[in-house]
Amino acid sequence: MDKSKFSTPLSLRKIHLDDSFWKGEMELVRTEMIPYQWRTLNDQEPGADPSFCIHNFRAAAEITREKKEQGDAYQEPKYTYRGFETLPEDPAHPDPDKFYGFVFQDSDLYKWIEAAAYSLTQHPDPALEQTVDGVIDLIASAQQENGYLDTYYIINGMDKIFTNLRDHHELYCFGHLTEAAVAYHQATGKDTLLNVACRFADFIISRFGTEPGKIAGYPGHEIAEMALVRLYEETQEKKYLQLSEYFVNQRGTQPYYFDQENHPEVDQRTKIRYAYNQAHLPVREQKEAVGHAVRAMYLYSGMTDVARLSGDDSLFDACRTLWESTVREKMYVTGGVGGTAMGEAFSFPFDLPNDLAYAETCAAIGLVFFARRMLQADPDSRYADVMELALHNGVISGMALDGKSFFYVNPLQVLPEACRRDERKKHVEPVRRKWFGCACCPPNLARLVSSIGAYAYTERENTLWIHLYTGGTVEKTVGDRTVPVKISSGFPWDGRVDVTVDSSEPVSMTVAFRLPGWCGDDFALTGAQGMECREEKGYLYVTGEWSDQTRIHLDFPMKVRVLQADTRVREDAGKLCVTRGPVVYCLEQKDNGENLDLIRLKGTALFTEERSSEFGSEMVMLRAQGVRELPDESESTLYHGYRKPKTEPVSLRFIPYYAWANRGENEMTVWVRSAD
Ligand code: FUB
Ligand code: ZN
């Protein structure tokens, strides 16, 4: 690894976004999703599946209070398994002392706090901050004296904590707690939640490890690995990095830890599927992205962090291999990952069914985490290309344009009738839902979108990397000076970018501009006279004296690109996908009539662009001529002898994939049959 290229995201407090696209998405999170999700966490949103999240924290806080009051006299309830998801008999009248929802319900609140924290860095909001402070006090009051914090076990019985790492999610909830704590500390300087996270982390350190008497396990659902790295970076306490290293290095070693656990409550007939948890091999020996896709993405992200901070080449080699496996064999053209609903998992290489896709929103989000971390360790624009792709397609397809409903699964082809009548597609929904019993995706979207600046730019000493052309002002620290760097762009609809610096005094620095893969070498740079320009791994490094006289202009032409898949992707054989810049397009029935599979398009078709505000904010829609195969009315049988199909010309309208299903239930397809 070349440590001189390592970079870190800038503090969000130094980034002030103002572009119409991502700032618009962030505003949606701030004005709609954060208040909406707060109501759902409190079970106050009519028509949304109940969450019971705040309910559980209240119940746990009450137990913790009683325990403190009663001391040794307190009688701990004996743990009895009541199901992976527990629901009250009467949802309107939950028992105030009981735990409800999935075992990992706590994580939804932590993700919401994280989203609120990022939002506060961009838009101070005393009322929101007061709400967050209040719920942080509730969380802190639920924490046990020894630092343990997971409402599921606090309520159901502490005698079985850390006994089912494979399926229960204490370390996952800890990870989300930690991410929220760091984010809130960075946003507000307040440390109540950070102290809660540190106390829980210290308790975990006291219980985990390979020494006799300790638990030689690791998380069944990863995230603690990357969260601990953030905790280390925030507190500079090496022990947190060491715990993360331990979790990474211990995974998949023999004897398999999950075999040693007792899983009385889960299906004993199924042999443990180690790969589901990425625990089939030590991580350095893993060559293929496998198992539950969100877990995989979170693990690989944590591995990449650990590799960078420990300068571990063998670990980074494994990250590279797993990256290649993910993006060369197992990623949808939308940046979605997870080809099968069975285990919410990766399928085998090139198995990427469009209509059966899982492509969970959280998995695409995880791919963004992984990509940013790869970029931090190795600034190569191929990682940023994937990050940009996932963000503009498979991630934000997870939320409605009004921010009020969500997809968990992001298919690339939908026939609404199949969603209703085909058991194999029961995970696919033709319209977004207001909320989910398992609501991992909506608050994950909120936290990612509201921290987009941390993905757009990273820095090291006097170098600022621009990975995404998100418009705004970035306060770059150069020596003892703060230099406002202004980026103006019309991305993702317009590829022109202007960069200026607000400093009358020249400042010596480098700005590294990503050269997007989708425009190849077809870009133009002006305004860099007198600067040193050097291209490396898809970045253009412009070094020199920057001042308010500097006007860099870049033009990345956004031409329509018609893509074909690798021939090994059987599902896409003979099909085409329309893209423009980072945006993937689809056909919807609303614009193109039903039976989208009868439509054909030439790879050389000419496209016209249509700027439309039909969906609220402005988007570029695309139009092209295609043909539609006509039903042969002379035939009455299901099969008939070959006859050249009759076709009629048809004017096709493509809309951005992320905007689909915002006009009610209808057919949709990303891949269109080729007419060539
Ligand atoms: O297990 C926690 C979350 O719930 C996972 O990340 C999602 O895939 C869903 O299963
Ligand atoms: Zn999810």
XYZ file of C-alpha atoms and ligand atoms in Angstrom:
687
model
C 0.000 0.000 0.000
C 1.234 3.478 -0.798
C 0.659 5.387 2.429
C 1.472 8.695 0.769
C -1.846 8.365 -1.130
C -4.069 7.628 1.860
C -6.821 10.165 2.418
C -9.697 10.857 4.788
C -13.087 12.486 4.354
C -13.369 16.108 5.411
C -15.427 17.026 8.419
C -18.977 17.623 7.223
C -18.864 20.912 9.061
C -16.384 22.060 6.429
C -18.601 21.129 3.512
C -21.491 23.318 2.438
C -23.357 21.715 -0.412
C -25.580 23.842 -2.607
C -26.196 21.916 -5.811
C -29.665 21.092 -6.952
C -29.309 17.319 -6.994
C -27.653 16.105 -3.800
C -28.589 19.173 -1.818
C -32.144 18.493 -2.985
C -31.907 14.898 -1.756
C -30.449 16.095 1.544
C -33.251 18.570 1.957
C -35.709 15.745 1.392
C -34.022 13.812 4.169
C -34.051 16.855 6.444
C -37.572 18.054 5.810
C -39.378 14.765 5.167
C -37.457 11.663 6.122
C -36.039 12.707 9.486
C -39.394 13.920 10.871
C -41.233 11.026 9.215
C -38.851 8.407 10.554
C -38.994 9.940 14.018
C -42.755 9.457 13.966
C -42.395 5.843 12.816
C -39.811 5.081 15.517
C -42.379 6.376 17.985
C -45.189 4.387 16.335
C -47.033 7.579 15.512
C -47.258 7.307 11.737
C -50.681 6.043 10.666
C -50.512 3.174 8.183
C -46.813 2.438 8.731
C -45.706 -0.896 10.229
C -45.064 -0.357 13.948
C -41.416 -0.049 14.978
C -41.512 -0.340 18.804
C -38.009 1.067 18.810
C -38.562 3.864 21.324
C -40.943 1.607 23.202
C -38.095 -0.897 23.694
C -35.677 1.745 24.936
C -38.273 2.975 27.425
C -38.838 -0.557 28.707
C -35.080 -1.193 28.960
C -34.489 2.136 30.747
C -37.130 1.209 33.292
C -35.390 -2.108 33.961
C -32.010 -0.403 34.302
C -33.523 2.081 36.751
C -35.053 -0.714 38.822
C -31.776 -2.599 38.825
C -29.903 0.432 40.098
C -32.488 1.052 42.765
C -32.663 -2.539 43.954
C -28.964 -3.393 43.671
C -28.229 -7.004 44.656
C -31.891 -7.593 45.452
C -32.783 -7.248 41.779
C -33.981 -10.513 40.223
C -32.775 -10.759 36.630
C -35.421 -12.397 34.402
C -34.320 -15.716 32.942
C -33.914 -15.432 29.184
C -36.453 -17.267 27.101
C -36.444 -17.084 23.347
C -39.624 -15.527 22.003
C -38.773 -15.318 18.321
C -36.516 -13.372 15.984
C -39.364 -10.946 15.565
C -41.839 -10.499 18.402
C -45.118 -8.711 17.921
C -47.806 -7.847 20.459
C -51.087 -9.668 20.201
C -52.814 -6.327 19.972
C -50.497 -3.869 18.170
C -52.490 -0.950 19.594
C -51.766 -2.074 23.137
C -48.199 -3.349 23.445
C -47.131 -4.466 26.903
C -44.922 -1.620 28.204
C -42.487 -4.120 29.767
C -41.921 -6.270 26.706
C -39.531 -6.143 23.774
C -41.098 -5.994 20.312
C -39.867 -6.014 16.762
C -36.767 -7.672 15.376
C -33.834 -8.475 17.624
C -31.898 -5.648 15.969
C -34.600 -3.009 16.332
C -32.282 -0.680 18.316
C -30.217 -0.079 15.205
C -33.046 1.851 13.521
C -32.890 4.545 16.178
C -29.101 4.724 16.002
C -29.226 5.186 12.232
C -31.815 7.899 12.644
C -29.597 9.746 15.144
C -26.687 9.464 12.735
C -28.781 10.940 9.934
C -29.943 13.758 12.208
C -26.339 14.451 13.221
C -25.197 14.846 9.610
C -28.188 16.993 8.847
C -27.324 19.302 11.753
C -23.881 19.930 10.249
C -25.563 21.392 7.181
C -28.596 22.940 8.731
C -28.547 23.865 12.424
C -31.917 23.064 13.943
C -32.222 23.588 17.721
C -35.552 21.743 17.903
C -34.141 18.663 16.184
C -31.015 18.812 18.331
C -33.181 18.954 21.440
C -35.137 15.900 20.279
C -31.903 14.007 19.641
C -30.474 15.053 23.023
C -33.633 13.772 24.668
C -33.522 10.382 23.006
C -29.786 10.107 23.738
C -30.617 10.567 27.410
C -33.144 7.751 27.065
C -30.503 5.516 25.446
C -27.979 6.367 28.154
C -30.503 5.561 30.840
C -31.020 2.100 29.350
C -27.296 1.287 29.477
C -26.278 -1.257 32.091
C -23.759 -0.401 34.766
C -21.170 -2.636 33.111
C -21.626 -0.773 29.820
C -23.767 -3.391 28.038
C -26.516 -1.951 25.881
C -28.971 -3.937 23.824
C -32.629 -3.596 24.669
C -33.462 -7.093 23.427
C -31.380 -8.784 26.123
C -31.864 -6.112 28.779
C -35.596 -6.764 28.560
C -35.556 -10.518 27.885
C -32.784 -11.557 30.254
C -29.106 -10.755 30.481
C -28.006 -14.321 31.284
C -27.707 -15.109 27.576
C -25.888 -12.067 26.254
C -23.276 -12.795 23.574
C -24.405 -16.427 23.304
C -25.783 -16.187 19.793
C -23.417 -13.972 17.887
C -24.330 -15.668 14.657
C -27.954 -14.663 14.526
C -28.592 -12.103 17.195
C -27.319 -8.643 16.626
C -25.784 -7.186 19.779
C -22.523 -6.383 18.023
C -24.420 -5.042 15.019
C -26.454 -2.722 17.247
C -23.229 -1.751 18.996
C -21.773 -0.859 15.587
C -24.696 1.374 14.707
C -24.646 2.952 18.170
C -20.978 3.769 17.663
C -21.466 5.249 14.207
C -24.246 7.454 15.592
C -22.153 8.456 18.596
C -19.183 9.523 16.490
C -21.414 11.395 14.057
C -23.237 13.260 16.822
C -19.991 14.118 18.559
C -18.550 15.471 15.337
C -21.707 17.416 14.569
C -22.342 18.971 17.969
C -19.278 18.380 20.153
C -21.591 16.681 22.672
C -20.203 13.506 24.180
C -23.026 11.751 26.034
C -23.611 9.219 23.280
C -19.886 8.917 22.590
C -19.352 7.971 26.225
C -22.172 5.428 25.994
C -20.497 3.880 22.934
C -17.067 3.864 24.591
C -18.452 2.194 27.706
C -20.111 -0.502 25.610
C -16.926 -0.903 23.552
C -14.884 -1.262 26.743
C -17.271 -3.934 27.984
C -16.922 -5.809 24.691
C -13.130 -5.560 24.934
C -13.319 -7.054 28.425
C -15.335 -10.022 27.142
C -13.894 -10.828 23.689
C -10.580 -12.290 22.640
C -8.697 -15.547 22.257
C -7.411 -15.585 25.836
C -8.861 -18.298 28.133
C -12.216 -17.346 29.574
C -12.985 -14.892 26.798
C -15.375 -15.194 23.863
C -13.364 -16.061 20.765
C -16.200 -14.883 18.538
C -16.976 -12.065 16.164
C -20.103 -10.382 14.822
C -22.617 -12.481 12.900
C -23.684 -9.292 11.158
C -20.701 -7.090 10.490
C -20.515 -3.338 10.975
C -18.695 -3.155 14.327
C -15.430 -3.487 12.384
C -15.814 -0.166 10.573
C -17.592 1.509 13.479
C -14.687 0.731 15.817
C -12.301 2.287 13.332
C -14.372 5.458 13.436
C -14.356 5.319 17.226
C -10.589 4.963 17.153
C -10.217 7.875 14.760
C -12.468 10.031 16.937
C -10.947 9.148 20.334
C -7.420 8.129 19.256
C -7.817 5.164 21.618
C -5.817 2.349 20.032
C -7.807 -0.329 21.886
C -10.778 0.299 19.586
C -8.703 -0.260 16.466
C -7.299 -3.393 18.070
C -10.784 -4.742 18.731
C -11.663 -4.124 15.111
C -8.492 -5.910 13.985
C -9.366 -8.791 16.277
C -12.866 -9.119 14.788
C -11.456 -9.050 11.248
C -8.642 -11.503 11.902
C -10.639 -13.937 13.993
C -13.433 -14.364 11.432
C -13.491 -17.689 9.654
C -10.652 -19.226 11.674
C -10.887 -22.841 12.855
C -12.557 -24.160 14.901
C -15.525 -22.241 13.571
C -16.777 -20.061 16.362
C -20.434 -20.293 15.379
C -20.265 -24.086 15.760
C -19.367 -23.620 19.378
C -22.431 -21.553 20.059
C -25.604 -23.105 21.224
C -28.462 -22.125 18.961
C -31.400 -23.785 20.662
C -33.875 -21.377 19.269
C -33.004 -21.563 15.609
C -33.643 -24.193 13.037
C -31.377 -27.101 13.931
C -32.023 -28.887 10.656
C -30.015 -26.471 8.597
C -26.283 -26.811 8.768
C -24.645 -23.489 9.497
C -24.059 -21.734 6.266
C -20.755 -20.158 7.145
C -20.544 -18.270 3.899
C -23.783 -16.488 4.751
C -21.812 -14.718 7.503
C -18.554 -14.545 5.491
C -17.145 -16.877 8.150
C -16.258 -19.824 5.891
C -12.570 -18.890 5.613
C -10.155 -16.479 7.274
C -10.717 -13.181 5.527
C -7.378 -13.125 3.705
C -8.285 -16.420 2.035
C -11.688 -15.253 0.830
C -11.637 -14.757 -2.924
C -15.306 -14.437 -3.794
C -17.979 -12.071 -2.485
C -20.465 -14.448 -0.873
C -23.334 -14.675 1.552
C -25.634 -12.007 2.872
C -24.805 -9.004 0.723
C -25.162 -6.277 3.357
C -22.976 -8.217 5.785
C -20.395 -8.773 3.069
C -20.247 -5.107 2.102
C -19.929 -4.027 5.729
C -17.195 -6.586 6.393
C -15.182 -5.600 3.332
C -15.528 -1.943 4.326
C -14.193 -2.697 7.798
C -11.377 -4.811 6.346
C -10.366 -1.928 4.092
C -10.289 0.470 7.033
C -8.181 -1.905 9.086
C -5.834 -2.564 6.155
C -5.273 1.169 5.670
C -4.727 1.964 9.327
C -2.474 -0.984 9.972
C -0.725 -0.789 6.573
C -1.506 -4.489 6.124
C -0.806 -5.420 2.489
C -2.133 -8.962 2.718
C -5.430 -7.683 4.069
C -5.641 -5.014 1.398
C -4.952 -7.631 -1.287
C -7.980 -9.521 0.022
C -10.046 -6.325 -0.167
C -8.978 -5.825 -3.786
C -9.859 -9.414 -4.660
C -13.266 -9.128 -3.012
C -13.848 -5.808 -4.732
C -13.126 -7.343 -8.130
C -15.367 -10.299 -7.374
C -18.171 -7.923 -6.413
C -18.015 -5.493 -9.300
C -16.866 -7.776 -12.107
C -19.118 -10.732 -11.442
C -21.888 -9.845 -9.037
C -23.021 -6.260 -9.400
C -26.109 -5.131 -11.251
C -25.753 -2.372 -13.812
C -27.486 -0.146 -11.243
C -24.813 -0.735 -8.590
C -27.211 -3.020 -6.722
C -25.757 -6.174 -5.186
C -27.341 -9.415 -4.006
C -28.788 -11.565 -6.757
C -30.919 -13.866 -4.658
C -33.605 -13.484 -2.017
C -32.447 -16.751 -0.435
C -30.381 -15.396 2.428
C -30.576 -11.871 0.959
C -27.367 -12.929 -0.666
C -24.918 -12.956 -3.525
C -25.568 -15.692 -6.010
C -22.862 -17.384 -8.075
C -20.823 -15.306 -10.534
C -22.817 -13.641 -13.307
C -26.130 -14.840 -11.885
C -27.949 -11.519 -11.924
C -31.645 -12.087 -12.532
C -33.501 -8.844 -13.137
C -36.973 -9.798 -11.938
C -35.866 -11.961 -9.001
C -33.159 -9.543 -7.898
C -32.797 -8.797 -4.218
C -30.418 -5.833 -4.495
C -31.327 -4.599 -1.041
C -31.028 -0.850 -0.608
C -28.680 -1.421 2.350
C -26.414 -3.582 0.188
C -25.968 -0.828 -2.402
C -25.313 1.549 0.490
C -22.713 -0.928 1.764
C -21.070 -0.939 -1.652
C -20.772 2.853 -1.382
C -19.079 2.437 2.021
C -16.686 -0.131 0.548
C -15.895 2.043 -2.483
C -15.129 5.150 -0.403
C -12.804 3.142 1.798
C -11.010 1.656 -1.201
C -10.582 5.193 -2.501
C -9.144 6.321 0.810
C -6.510 3.609 0.555
C -5.919 3.750 -3.183
C -7.221 6.740 -5.157
C -8.250 4.937 -8.303
C -11.259 6.344 -10.145
C -12.650 2.861 -10.793
C -13.791 2.789 -7.172
C -15.368 6.222 -7.488
C -17.131 5.183 -10.700
C -18.855 2.367 -8.836
C -19.609 4.614 -5.876
C -21.204 7.185 -8.182
C -23.120 4.484 -10.044
C -24.563 2.934 -6.895
C -25.445 6.310 -5.400
C -27.364 7.565 -8.435
C -29.187 4.329 -9.095
C -29.381 1.328 -6.760
C -29.214 3.459 -3.607
C -31.689 6.257 -4.236
C -34.123 3.977 -6.047
C -34.779 2.871 -2.460
C -36.654 6.086 -1.685
C -39.664 7.711 -3.282
C -39.148 11.148 -4.748
C -41.213 12.596 -1.907
C -39.079 10.776 0.707
C -42.139 9.109 2.218
C -41.958 5.527 1.021
C -39.173 3.050 0.431
C -38.000 -0.009 -1.431
C -36.158 -2.702 0.432
C -35.620 -4.724 -2.750
C -34.572 -2.993 -5.976
C -35.396 -5.176 -8.971
C -34.447 -4.269 -12.529
C -37.613 -5.662 -14.059
C -41.084 -5.718 -12.588
C -44.384 -7.130 -13.697
C -46.851 -6.192 -10.924
C -48.956 -9.300 -11.451
C -45.895 -11.484 -10.845
C -45.285 -9.730 -7.518
C -48.778 -10.723 -6.444
C -49.012 -14.209 -7.921
C -45.513 -15.662 -8.135
C -44.240 -16.982 -4.801
C -40.654 -16.738 -6.039
C -41.103 -12.985 -6.339
C -42.885 -12.319 -3.116
C -39.918 -10.222 -1.964
C -40.382 -7.874 -4.928
C -42.823 -5.016 -4.527
C -44.169 -2.905 -7.368
C -44.601 0.213 -5.221
C -42.622 1.551 -2.282
C -43.841 0.904 1.266
C -44.307 3.461 4.018
C -42.214 1.457 6.469
C -41.164 -2.103 7.228
C -41.165 -4.316 10.296
C -37.520 -4.851 9.361
C -36.760 -1.214 8.617
C -33.022 -1.310 8.048
C -33.127 0.469 4.685
C -35.000 3.772 5.249
C -32.786 5.147 8.033
C -29.709 3.804 6.251
C -30.700 5.920 3.255
C -31.194 8.919 5.504
C -27.736 8.634 7.037
C -25.971 8.078 3.732
C -27.703 10.843 1.809
C -27.233 13.386 4.571
C -23.504 12.618 4.699
C -22.935 12.654 0.936
C -20.154 15.228 1.342
C -18.054 12.573 3.073
C -18.182 10.545 -0.157
C -17.691 13.427 -2.545
C -14.359 14.677 -1.182
C -11.364 13.333 0.701
C -8.134 15.053 1.624
C -4.557 14.545 2.620
C -2.218 17.365 3.595
C -2.352 19.808 0.666
C -4.375 17.603 -1.659
C -8.139 17.651 -2.096
C -9.698 14.799 -4.047
C -13.009 15.412 -5.781
C -14.629 12.017 -6.258
C -18.149 13.226 -6.983
C -18.947 16.521 -8.653
C -21.392 17.605 -6.029
C -21.673 21.374 -6.015
C -20.787 23.338 -2.938
C -17.968 24.924 -0.994
C -15.325 22.873 0.741
C -13.121 24.458 3.382
C -9.716 22.950 2.665
C -7.098 23.339 5.348
C -3.671 24.048 3.911
C -1.060 24.604 6.591
C -2.618 27.106 8.957
C -4.983 28.481 6.367
C -8.545 27.607 5.492
C -9.161 27.817 1.774
C -12.745 27.778 0.506
C -12.842 25.736 -2.706
C -16.047 26.251 -4.661
C -17.297 23.528 -6.972
C -20.195 24.375 -9.300
C -21.706 21.642 -11.376
C -24.906 20.515 -12.954
C -24.248 16.830 -12.211
C -25.754 14.349 -12.813
C -27.545 16.001 -15.747
C -24.823 18.271 -17.071
C -21.108 17.446 -17.120
C -19.727 20.980 -16.866
C -17.788 21.741 -13.696
C -16.248 25.021 -12.491
C -13.810 25.173 -9.632
C -12.705 28.406 -8.015
C -10.935 29.302 -4.822
C -11.887 32.128 -2.516
C -8.454 33.369 -1.512
C -6.733 36.557 -2.606
C -3.424 35.115 -1.358
C -2.181 32.295 -3.591
C -2.076 28.965 -1.864
C -0.022 26.026 -2.963
C -2.139 22.909 -3.224
C -3.300 20.075 -5.426
C -6.836 19.351 -6.469
C -7.353 15.842 -7.824
C -10.291 15.690 -10.229
C -11.867 12.351 -10.932
C -12.121 11.562 -14.635
C -15.390 9.609 -14.819
C -15.079 6.267 -16.580
C -18.307 6.890 -18.503
C -16.754 9.677 -20.576
C -13.443 7.941 -21.324
C -10.808 10.413 -22.545
C -13.483 12.665 -23.920
C -13.137 15.511 -21.439
C -11.811 19.059 -21.675
C -9.900 21.087 -19.120
C -9.364 24.839 -19.270
C -7.927 27.375 -16.862
C -4.980 25.348 -15.574
C -2.272 27.374 -17.326
C 0.852 27.558 -15.206
C -0.253 24.569 -13.137
C 1.249 21.122 -13.247
C -1.317 18.620 -14.551
C -0.718 14.919 -14.147
C -3.052 11.962 -14.669
C -2.854 8.957 -12.402
C -5.346 6.124 -11.973
C -8.213 8.125 -13.401
C -7.562 11.330 -11.449
C -6.234 14.553 -12.888
C -3.910 16.113 -10.306
C -3.705 19.877 -10.776
C -0.935 21.330 -8.645
C 0.094 24.941 -8.342
C -0.723 28.266 -6.785
C -4.471 28.544 -6.367
C -6.113 31.911 -5.773
C -9.256 33.851 -6.624
C -7.707 34.358 -10.057
C -7.902 30.614 -10.728
C -10.829 29.410 -12.821
C -10.711 25.733 -13.617
C -13.329 24.505 -16.008
C -13.890 20.851 -16.789
C -16.295 19.448 -19.293
C -17.308 15.810 -19.120
C -19.687 15.304 -22.038
C -22.707 13.327 -20.918
C -23.563 11.357 -23.987
C -26.049 8.544 -23.969
C -24.221 5.223 -23.651
C -26.006 2.037 -24.566
C -24.527 -0.837 -22.570
C -24.405 -4.574 -23.073
C -23.642 -7.040 -20.311
C -20.802 -9.551 -20.263
C -22.102 -12.529 -22.238
C -21.901 -14.642 -19.088
C -24.802 -12.674 -17.604
C -27.415 -14.971 -19.098
C -30.330 -12.803 -18.019
C -29.108 -9.880 -20.097
C -28.167 -11.789 -23.244
C -29.397 -9.927 -26.304
C -30.447 -6.924 -24.227
C -29.372 -3.318 -23.932
C -29.288 -0.835 -21.088
C -29.470 2.919 -21.631
C -27.297 5.205 -19.518
C -26.242 8.818 -19.559
C -23.428 10.015 -17.313
C -23.858 8.181 -14.023
C -27.598 7.666 -14.475
C -29.141 4.358 -15.570
C -32.470 4.588 -17.382
C -35.492 2.330 -17.532
C -38.734 1.971 -19.436
C -41.993 2.248 -17.540
C -45.394 1.105 -18.678
C -46.804 4.586 -17.965
C -44.767 5.984 -20.867
C -44.434 2.964 -23.128
C -47.521 0.804 -22.688
C -47.669 -2.706 -21.275
C -45.613 -5.763 -22.243
C -42.268 -4.022 -22.144
C -40.600 -7.282 -23.147
C -42.054 -6.861 -26.642
C -40.047 -3.686 -27.140
C -36.769 -3.685 -29.038
C -34.126 -1.037 -29.402
C -31.125 -0.711 -31.681
C -27.743 -0.281 -30.027
C -27.094 2.583 -32.422
C -30.429 4.314 -31.762
C -30.363 8.098 -31.671
C -31.581 9.673 -28.463
C -33.090 13.047 -27.826
C -32.960 14.607 -24.409
C -35.973 16.075 -22.687
C -35.519 18.223 -19.599
C -38.569 17.549 -17.515
C -39.845 18.669 -14.137
C -42.690 16.196 -14.245
C -41.388 14.568 -11.055
C -40.740 17.830 -9.210
C -37.047 18.497 -9.574
C -35.619 18.697 -13.070
C -34.368 15.485 -14.713
C -33.193 14.514 -18.156
C -35.517 12.019 -19.818
C -34.494 10.270 -23.021
C -36.465 9.475 -26.135
C -35.585 7.088 -28.956
C -37.265 5.190 -31.734
C -37.706 1.466 -31.155
C -40.019 -1.229 -32.383
C -42.741 -3.198 -30.713
C -43.380 -6.800 -31.638
C -47.046 -7.326 -32.474
C -49.059 -10.302 -31.275
C -49.786 -12.742 -34.056
C -53.578 -12.871 -34.058
C -53.740 -15.616 -36.658
C -52.423 -18.124 -34.116
C -54.605 -19.655 -31.425
C -52.099 -22.065 -29.922
C -49.458 -21.384 -27.318
C -46.694 -22.407 -29.730
C -46.493 -22.134 -33.479
C -44.048 -22.560 -36.323
C -41.515 -19.845 -36.982
C -42.713 -16.754 -38.757
C -40.792 -13.478 -38.805
C -42.476 -11.381 -36.111
C -44.385 -8.325 -37.237
C -43.329 -5.090 -35.605
C -44.419 -1.488 -35.513
C -42.265 1.550 -34.825
C -42.647 2.976 -31.385
C -41.417 6.127 -29.744
C -39.784 5.134 -26.453
C -39.397 7.263 -23.358
C -36.728 6.357 -20.837
C -36.734 7.790 -17.309
C -33.994 7.571 -14.658
C -34.184 4.196 -12.936
C -34.218 5.757 -9.483
C -37.420 7.621 -10.378
C -39.438 4.539 -11.304
C -42.627 3.616 -9.416
C -43.433 7.197 -8.523
C -46.582 7.208 -10.637
C -48.329 4.187 -9.161
C -48.006 0.515 -9.908
C -46.778 -0.400 -13.396
C -44.338 -2.504 -15.386
C -40.700 -1.488 -15.515
C -37.569 -2.782 -17.161
C -33.960 -1.618 -17.234
C -32.750 -4.080 -19.866
C -34.464 -3.806 -23.249
C -34.309 -6.403 -26.012
C -31.850 -5.526 -28.741
C -33.219 -5.006 -32.269
C -29.793 -5.641 -33.832
O -30.023 -8.091 9.931
C -30.096 -6.680 9.934
C -30.570 -6.192 8.595
O -31.875 -6.706 8.358
C -29.777 -6.674 7.410
O -28.681 -5.898 7.100
C -30.786 -6.669 6.337
O -30.416 -7.418 5.227
C -31.995 -7.206 7.033
O -31.952 -8.589 7.060
Zn -31.857 -2.817 4.459
